[in-house]
Amino acid sequence: MIVVMKKEATAKDVEHMVQRVANLGLKPHVIVGTERTVIAVIGDDRHAYKDALVGGSGVAEVVPILAPYKVASRETKPEPTVVKAGSLTIGGNRIGVIAGPCSVESLEQIVASAVAVKEAGATALRGGAFKPRTSPYAFQGHGLEGLQMLAAARDKTGLAIVTEVLATEDVPMVAEYADVLQIGARNMQNYRLLEAVGKTNRAVLLKRGAGATLEELLLAAEYILDAGNPNVMLCERGIRTFEAHTRYTLPLASIPYLHSKTHLPVVIDPSHGTGHRDMVPSLSAASVAAGADGLIIEVHPDPENAMSDGYQSLDPAQFRQTMAQCRKVAEAVGRAM
Amino acid sequence: MIVVMKKEATAKDVEHMVQRVANLGLKPHVIVGTERTVIAVIGDDRHAYKDALVGGSGVAEVVPILAPYKVASRETKPEPTVVKAGSLTIGGNRIGVIAGPCSVESLEQIVASAVAVKEAGATALRGGAFKPRTSPYAFQGHGLEGLQMLAAARDKTGLAIVTEVLATEDVPMVAEYADVLQIGARNMQNYRLLEAVGKTNRAVLLKRGAGATLEELLLAAEYILDAGNPNVMLCERGIRTFEAHTRYTLPLASIPYLHSKTHLPVVIDPSHGTGHRDMVPSLSAASVAAGADGLIIEVHPDPENAMSDGYQSLDPAQFRQTMAQCRKVAEAVGRAM
Amino acid sequence: MIVVMKKEATAKDVEHMVQRVANLGLKPHVIVGTERTVIAVIGDDRHAYKDALVGGSGVAEVVPILAPYKVASRETKPEPTVVKAGSLTIGGNRIGVIAGPCSVESLEQIVASAVAVKEAGATALRGGAFKPRTSPYAFQGHGLEGLQMLAAARDKTGLAIVTEVLATEDVPMVAEYADVLQIGARNMQNYRLLEAVGKTNRAVLLKRGAGATLEELLLAAEYILDAGNPNVMLCERGIRTFEAHTRYTLPLASIPYLHSKTHLPVVIDPSHGTGHRDMVPSLSAASVAAGADGLIIEVHPDPENAMSDGYQSLDPAQFRQTMAQCRKVAEAVGRAM
Amino acid sequence: MIVVMKKEATAKDVEHMVQRVANLGLKPHVIVGTERTVIAVIGDDRHAYKDALVGGSGVAEVVPILAPYKVASRETKPEPTVVKAGSLTIGGNRIGVIAGPCSVESLEQIVASAVAVKEAGATALRGGAFKPRTSPYAFQGHGLEGLQMLAAARDKTGLAIVTEVLATEDVPMVAEYADVLQIGARNMQNYRLLEAVGKTNRAVLLKRGAGATLEELLLAAEYILDAGNPNVMLCERGIRTFEAHTRYTLPLASIPYLHSKTHLPVVIDPSHGTGHRDMVPSLSAASVAAGADGLIIEVHPDPENAMSDGYQSLDPAQFRQTMAQCRKVAEAVGRAM
């Protein structure tokens, strides 16, 4: 940590801050520059020490040197984490593909979806039983019944089930049926929920909040890891920017960045990341080329009549073509799919 | 709702969409332009009809005409809502001021804070007993004990208590002690929590998520209103933008915008909105000038030694000056404070 | 400047960077932390040294300590700059107000505008003779004739003229007629144009680009100052964010921030900053409350029939009311207007 | 264009707007909904009609139906444009690659760069002779001498020259030496410069401004096309967002979006788009997979000693590997490189 003093800071201000650093159990090291004095702070500054120093008298700013997350850090564990959950493996050489409809609508729809996506090469089935909807007037999911339909689809196809859990009180029930618990973007900083899924033995797919930094995403993962669950997959699904022609802006530079900072695998969601069915095939291929460990794609047997997100869902034929294309790109970059 | 067809849409595409609109119980009205055909859809389109049409064959885009929220809308209830909770009134001519520390640290600290802010003119006390912290290693609050300390501060000063509730399971306990339940920015789209506070008889302060649009904020309020609780205050506390010299970007245009769209009162948080103690006085005055119905300001008896957010907290003397300044500005714009 | 080495950096990497720092004429100071080594660099690092070091082998990042601008810095010149140009003074206790139409449309229109805004208390007249328009099909301004009409309006009212200059080759002509040369947001980083206006003896109103940081704004001002022209006013007119209900997002925290970093005065443009006539009065008052040194407001004698920007222009009656309101707010914060 | 009236609009307001629409030479069509009245406007509404209507009495908003650009539109010219300039072809099945250093530093450096990038498969050479630098204290380029060095590198290798032009007055000189005139991101809305390059017979590489929408990019292209120059390549180089771990955020969804809206080819700049050498290989591959027609990549013979942008420049060996990888990805998606 570097404490940068203001130009007008007095010797007394510097002395005061040196004392405060020492009181925190850290070692201060004063460097007098030509225009400013800075205090280099030696020691593990991951804990909330920055906050304790930044408001000090004469302090211009405090610059952290170490990342605030630890268990998620690649420095702590250099080898990549491979997450396995039933038929799904994410993190090795082979790219995992999670596909299926936004919502579980009926037994028939989810089974048809599962059969179709498996045939095209998907390695897990997605489908929402509990749906967080922006409007209270929109379809909120079938709940327990939806979970049971997902389990039936798994029985039929062998595909692992990925489904969202919305609330702490639902964790046991969802964990009973699902192979992977999804934390949605809106809940990325719902810390109680993170702790709750951290105490299960289910793998977790953690989606980035649309207004969250990657550091915040890694700290959210840290909550789950810290609670004892090492099987976390990070999911980039786009951020809020001034661009209005896509639903969100999908920044694929997140892939090499996360790979350099963490051992956790990275899954890309081109469906929410663009919000347009027509963009999903090219952004899926781009995600694979950029090094994604997995994809999560919305596929519906009849997108035009979907109860939610039909406009960004592929139909089975489009999904097959997308998979064929992505498979070739995966080979081109030395991966399998 | 206006369904805009693509230039290359066929007569069959148009006919198909006309049929789909009719099937939704709405009335289609085809208009053939010089370059495009559009279908005007007549009827209440608030429900998720847009999603059902936007993916249709030959459809370029679907433009909603009505706002998706209803109970929160000024068109539904033109007169402004006044929220009252103990000593706090927000929404009338007099501007309410909620002040106090980020976290409840000790009985002594919270009582000292309460006495100081009351003396300066605050009409409610803020203080966190349950703290949502980005890092799992940061101080998470004193929980129930913190709530009891807040109640003791209320006994001493008569100030209403505003405190955050993080999880559905805590709602009864927090509602027992607090006058106002705060939904933090990270939980703005935690719909279960919104429904839970919507079923209490406590007033709610709903903070805007840093990546949320105002339409999403109003839909989150709609969840609370729809659950039966009419006492909702909206709080603008800044959004994520590319600006790095402030913690968030505080858009005061939210005040006139929200006043034009909703009857709910608007509270501004210049402490989180800027993240710098030095900016709080001028942004507080600006908020009042722009028409805010309330302010929520972080004040700590000893900011340098605060357990959280000290860098953006005013000390009691700074708060008194800020209040004095704001009072004059309030009078200048025909309000009281 | 602090050079932060990667965790895996070798002793040789550190030695190499120490040598590179020394070669730049700066003094390196190595600090070995518990997890990382950092090299504190002593000396004036304002020049592009960061770029020279950041790509070095074993370097994780380079953190600048000094601001990159110098002449614009408050550390260089602590007392605020007061800019005077004819009837306009910006930077002292009295708040200057620049008002008038987006475009000069006709002699009659601009004279009527000038008379109306002067009567309401404006201290300068704005009006575009050269208009940068997003679409090549939109009205581009009357050019030289427009300048002559502005001069006629000045003859009639005594108001100083503020008008935009779009290109280096127009600088002499515009400088002949105008009292203040405006650099529009789209040209904030047109460095040739900045140098050209820096060589005139006219005051300059420099608008922030919608995607530019405040540091970039100050560096753009530095180009003008460095060319010899000390009379620069900075103008905040809003930034591009994900908010779609306003044309731009107007961050009033720019006022205290800029006042802390630079001696140059700060003017706010609530017309472009919101893009809605109805929001201009409240945001004008807020700007004054936040400490703005000046306002620039679009006013048109007949907004509905304006050739550009009518939807964000006040009519003379609305402007009079806005001025009356702002005058009271100015008094409340100890300023005059 | 759809004129949406406010709920409280009177019959007189509607009548007034109908009249205004008719006065603009367009055909109004009134639709009375259950809660609002809208006026569908029939006719070519590309010209600035929206501005003329949006401020009308009783008007809530005006929704354009047609895109504001025309010559750039895919609806006007469905077949893709192929731009040829010397050795460079962008827009056909084969992907063009422009590579070279940020700045031309010396004859030796630029010739070495040209030889290296040609050998690796680049089809054009980039290099700046006129550099727009954020700081007035940074290296601004060698000007005319730099152009002559570029020409020498072309003589040696046969590679077409892509170089930036900063100002209208330099256009003839730069056009004499360059094969492609680059308009930098900071000048994307420097309309005089756009018109000036539009009057040359040189191909133009138009970079997106960091705060500009894609619609604004297409309108900037429209200025060039409208001036008579059909050889325009659009370049996505990243936008300003809240992400701080990359220099800009590179939205690859721009590729399918632009391909759906315009016939102009799309070039991606992963060097500026990420600002990190280590991210360039994966984002280059991703760009090819997403359908880019060309890449522009910074390559320097000795990045650590580059006078600018060394931290985002590849060295020749890294560039060769990147090219080898991209070639395989190109084949996987049915393109050649």
PDB file of N, CA, C and O in Angstrom, chain B residues 26-53:
ATOM      1  N   LEU B  26     -54.703  -7.634 -27.789  1.00  0.00           N
ATOM      2  CA  LEU B  26     -54.476  -6.218 -28.090  1.00  0.00           C
ATOM      3  C   LEU B  26     -54.960  -5.941 -29.521  1.00  0.00           C
ATOM      4  O   LEU B  26     -55.187  -6.858 -30.305  1.00  0.00           O
ATOM      5  N   LYS B  27     -55.064  -4.655 -29.833  1.00  0.00           N
ATOM      6  CA  LYS B  27     -55.618  -4.309 -31.134  1.00  0.00           C
ATOM      7  C   LYS B  27     -54.529  -3.789 -32.076  1.00  0.00           C
ATOM      8  O   LYS B  27     -53.918  -2.750 -31.801  1.00  0.00           O
ATOM      9  N   PRO B  28     -54.268  -4.484 -33.165  1.00  0.00           N
ATOM     10  CA  PRO B  28     -53.231  -4.028 -34.103  1.00  0.00           C
ATOM     11  C   PRO B  28     -53.772  -2.989 -35.081  1.00  0.00           C
ATOM     12  O   PRO B  28     -54.962  -3.007 -35.409  1.00  0.00           O
ATOM     13  N   HIS B  29     -52.866  -2.126 -35.540  1.00  0.00           N
ATOM     14  CA  HIS B  29     -53.253  -1.055 -36.456  1.00  0.00           C
ATOM     15  C   HIS B  29     -52.072  -0.886 -37.406  1.00  0.00           C
ATOM     16  O   HIS B  29     -51.022  -0.384 -37.000  1.00  0.00           O
ATOM     17  N   VAL B  30     -52.209  -1.317 -38.631  1.00  0.00           N
ATOM     18  CA  VAL B  30     -51.077  -1.324 -39.576  1.00  0.00           C
ATOM     19  C   VAL B  30     -50.929   0.028 -40.275  1.00  0.00           C
ATOM     20  O   VAL B  30     -51.917   0.596 -40.755  1.00  0.00           O
ATOM     21  N   ILE B  31     -49.711   0.538 -40.314  1.00  0.00           N
ATOM     22  CA  ILE B  31     -49.440   1.791 -41.021  1.00  0.00           C
ATOM     23  C   ILE B  31     -48.311   1.534 -42.012  1.00  0.00           C
ATOM     24  O   ILE B  31     -47.211   1.145 -41.623  1.00  0.00           O
ATOM     25  N   VAL B  32     -48.600   1.751 -43.284  1.00  0.00           N
ATOM     26  CA  VAL B  32     -47.593   1.514 -44.308  1.00  0.00           C
ATOM     27  C   VAL B  32     -46.870   2.824 -44.588  1.00  0.00           C
ATOM     28  O   VAL B  32     -47.472   3.791 -45.065  1.00  0.00           O
ATOM     29  N   GLY B  33     -45.566   2.877 -44.243  1.00  0.00           N
ATOM     30  CA  GLY B  33     -44.787   4.093 -44.464  1.00  0.00           C
ATOM     31  C   GLY B  33     -44.114   4.067 -45.818  1.00  0.00           C
ATOM     32  O   GLY B  33     -44.322   3.141 -46.609  1.00  0.00           O
ATOM     33  N   THR B  34     -43.289   5.068 -46.109  1.00  0.00           N
ATOM     34  CA  THR B  34     -42.621   5.091 -47.419  1.00  0.00           C
ATOM     35  C   THR B  34     -41.520   4.034 -47.479  1.00  0.00           C
ATOM     36  O   THR B  34     -41.223   3.516 -48.540  1.00  0.00           O
ATOM     37  N   GLU B  35     -40.916   3.714 -46.329  1.00  0.00           N
ATOM     38  CA  GLU B  35     -39.835   2.727 -46.362  1.00  0.00           C
ATOM     39  C   GLU B  35     -40.108   1.510 -45.478  1.00  0.00           C
ATOM     40  O   GLU B  35     -39.515   0.463 -45.681  1.00  0.00           O
ATOM     41  N   ARG B  36     -40.961   1.658 -44.488  1.00  0.00           N
ATOM     42  CA  ARG B  36     -41.224   0.576 -43.554  1.00  0.00           C
ATOM     43  C   ARG B  36     -42.704   0.486 -43.249  1.00  0.00           C
ATOM     44  O   ARG B  36     -43.419   1.477 -43.330  1.00  0.00           O
ATOM     45  N   THR B  37     -43.110  -0.677 -42.802  1.00  0.00           N
ATOM     46  CA  THR B  37     -44.451  -0.822 -42.257  1.00  0.00           C
ATOM     47  C   THR B  37     -44.317  -0.906 -40.741  1.00  0.00           C
ATOM     48  O   THR B  37     -43.401  -1.550 -40.238  1.00  0.00           O
ATOM     49  N   VAL B  38     -45.194  -0.227 -40.016  1.00  0.00           N
ATOM     50  CA  VAL B  38     -45.213  -0.376 -38.565  1.00  0.00           C
ATOM     51  C   VAL B  38     -46.619  -0.813 -38.151  1.00  0.00           C
ATOM     52  O   VAL B  38     -47.599  -0.525 -38.836  1.00  0.00           O
ATOM     53  N   ILE B  39     -46.663  -1.528 -37.024  1.00  0.00           N
ATOM     54  CA  ILE B  39     -47.962  -1.926 -36.484  1.00  0.00           C
ATOM     55  C   ILE B  39     -48.116  -1.248 -35.126  1.00  0.00           C
ATOM     56  O   ILE B  39     -47.360  -1.529 -34.190  1.00  0.00           O
ATOM     57  N   ALA B  40     -49.053  -0.323 -35.043  1.00  0.00           N
ATOM     58  CA  ALA B  40     -49.338   0.300 -33.750  1.00  0.00           C
ATOM     59  C   ALA B  40     -50.231  -0.654 -32.980  1.00  0.00           C
ATOM     60  O   ALA B  40     -51.194  -1.194 -33.535  1.00  0.00           O
ATOM     61  N   VAL B  41     -49.874  -0.871 -31.713  1.00  0.00           N
ATOM     62  CA  VAL B  41     -50.636  -1.825 -30.907  1.00  0.00           C
ATOM     63  C   VAL B  41     -51.410  -1.048 -29.854  1.00  0.00           C
ATOM     64  O   VAL B  41     -50.812  -0.321 -29.054  1.00  0.00           O
ATOM     65  N   ILE B  42     -52.717  -1.195 -29.867  1.00  0.00           N
ATOM     66  CA  ILE B  42     -53.575  -0.440 -28.956  1.00  0.00           C
ATOM     67  C   ILE B  42     -54.019  -1.341 -27.811  1.00  0.00           C
ATOM     68  O   ILE B  42     -54.414  -2.483 -28.025  1.00  0.00           O
ATOM     69  N   GLY B  43     -53.912  -0.811 -26.586  1.00  0.00           N
ATOM     70  CA  GLY B  43     -54.246  -1.590 -25.384  1.00  0.00           C
ATOM     71  C   GLY B  43     -53.171  -1.386 -24.331  1.00  0.00           C
ATOM     72  O   GLY B  43     -52.129  -0.790 -24.602  1.00  0.00           O
ATOM     73  N   ASP B  44     -53.408  -1.890 -23.129  1.00  0.00           N
ATOM     74  CA  ASP B  44     -52.440  -1.740 -22.035  1.00  0.00           C
ATOM     75  C   ASP B  44     -51.296  -2.722 -22.273  1.00  0.00           C
ATOM     76  O   ASP B  44     -51.461  -3.927 -22.091  1.00  0.00           O
ATOM     77  N   ASP B  45     -50.137  -2.208 -22.673  1.00  0.00           N
ATOM     78  CA  ASP B  45     -49.029  -3.098 -23.046  1.00  0.00           C
ATOM     79  C   ASP B  45     -47.992  -3.229 -21.942  1.00  0.00           C
ATOM     80  O   ASP B  45     -46.844  -3.541 -22.179  1.00  0.00           O
ATOM     81  N   ARG B  46     -48.401  -2.964 -20.697  1.00  0.00           N
ATOM     82  CA  ARG B  46     -47.438  -2.985 -19.603  1.00  0.00           C
ATOM     83  C   ARG B  46     -46.885  -4.375 -19.321  1.00  0.00           C
ATOM     84  O   ARG B  46     -45.797  -4.536 -18.859  1.00  0.00           O
ATOM     85  N   HIS B  47     -47.685  -5.360 -19.558  1.00  0.00           N
ATOM     86  CA  HIS B  47     -47.251  -6.717 -19.276  1.00  0.00           C
ATOM     87  C   HIS B  47     -46.199  -7.116 -20.302  1.00  0.00           C
ATOM     88  O   HIS B  47     -45.880  -6.348 -21.184  1.00  0.00           O
ATOM     89  N   ALA B  48     -45.633  -8.272 -20.137  1.00  0.00           N
ATOM     90  CA  ALA B  48     -44.416  -8.552 -20.889  1.00  0.00           C
ATOM     91  C   ALA B  48     -44.669  -8.844 -22.359  1.00  0.00           C
ATOM     92  O   ALA B  48     -44.086  -9.745 -22.945  1.00  0.00           O
ATOM     93  N   TYR B  49     -45.559  -8.074 -22.981  1.00  0.00           N
ATOM     94  CA  TYR B  49     -45.901  -8.334 -24.365  1.00  0.00           C
ATOM     95  C   TYR B  49     -44.749  -8.034 -25.309  1.00  0.00           C
ATOM     96  O   TYR B  49     -44.606  -8.665 -26.342  1.00  0.00           O
ATOM     97  N   LYS B  50     -43.937  -7.060 -24.959  1.00  0.00           N
ATOM     98  CA  LYS B  50     -42.838  -6.689 -25.843  1.00  0.00           C
ATOM     99  C   LYS B  50     -41.973  -7.916 -26.146  1.00  0.00           C
ATOM    100  O   LYS B  50     -41.661  -8.200 -27.294  1.00  0.00           O
ATOM    101  N   ASP B  51     -41.603  -8.628 -25.096  1.00  0.00           N
ATOM    102  CA  ASP B  51     -40.769  -9.822 -25.255  1.00  0.00           C
ATOM    103  C   ASP B  51     -41.410 -10.830 -26.206  1.00  0.00           C
ATOM    104  O   ASP B  51     -40.715 -11.536 -26.934  1.00  0.00           O
ATOM    105  N   ALA B  52     -42.730 -10.890 -26.173  1.00  0.00           N
ATOM    106  CA  ALA B  52     -43.426 -11.884 -26.978  1.00  0.00           C
ATOM    107  C   ALA B  52     -43.434 -11.514 -28.458  1.00  0.00           C
ATOM    108  O   ALA B  52     -43.661 -12.356 -29.311  1.00  0.00           O
ATOM    109  N   LEU B  53     -43.182 -10.250 -28.768  1.00  0.00           N
ATOM    110  CA  LEU B  53     -43.288  -9.809 -30.158  1.00  0.00           C
ATOM    111  C   LEU B  53     -41.929  -9.541 -30.788  1.00  0.00           C
ATOM    112  O   LEU B  53     -41.763  -9.649 -31.998  1.00  0.00           O
TER     113      LEU B  53
END
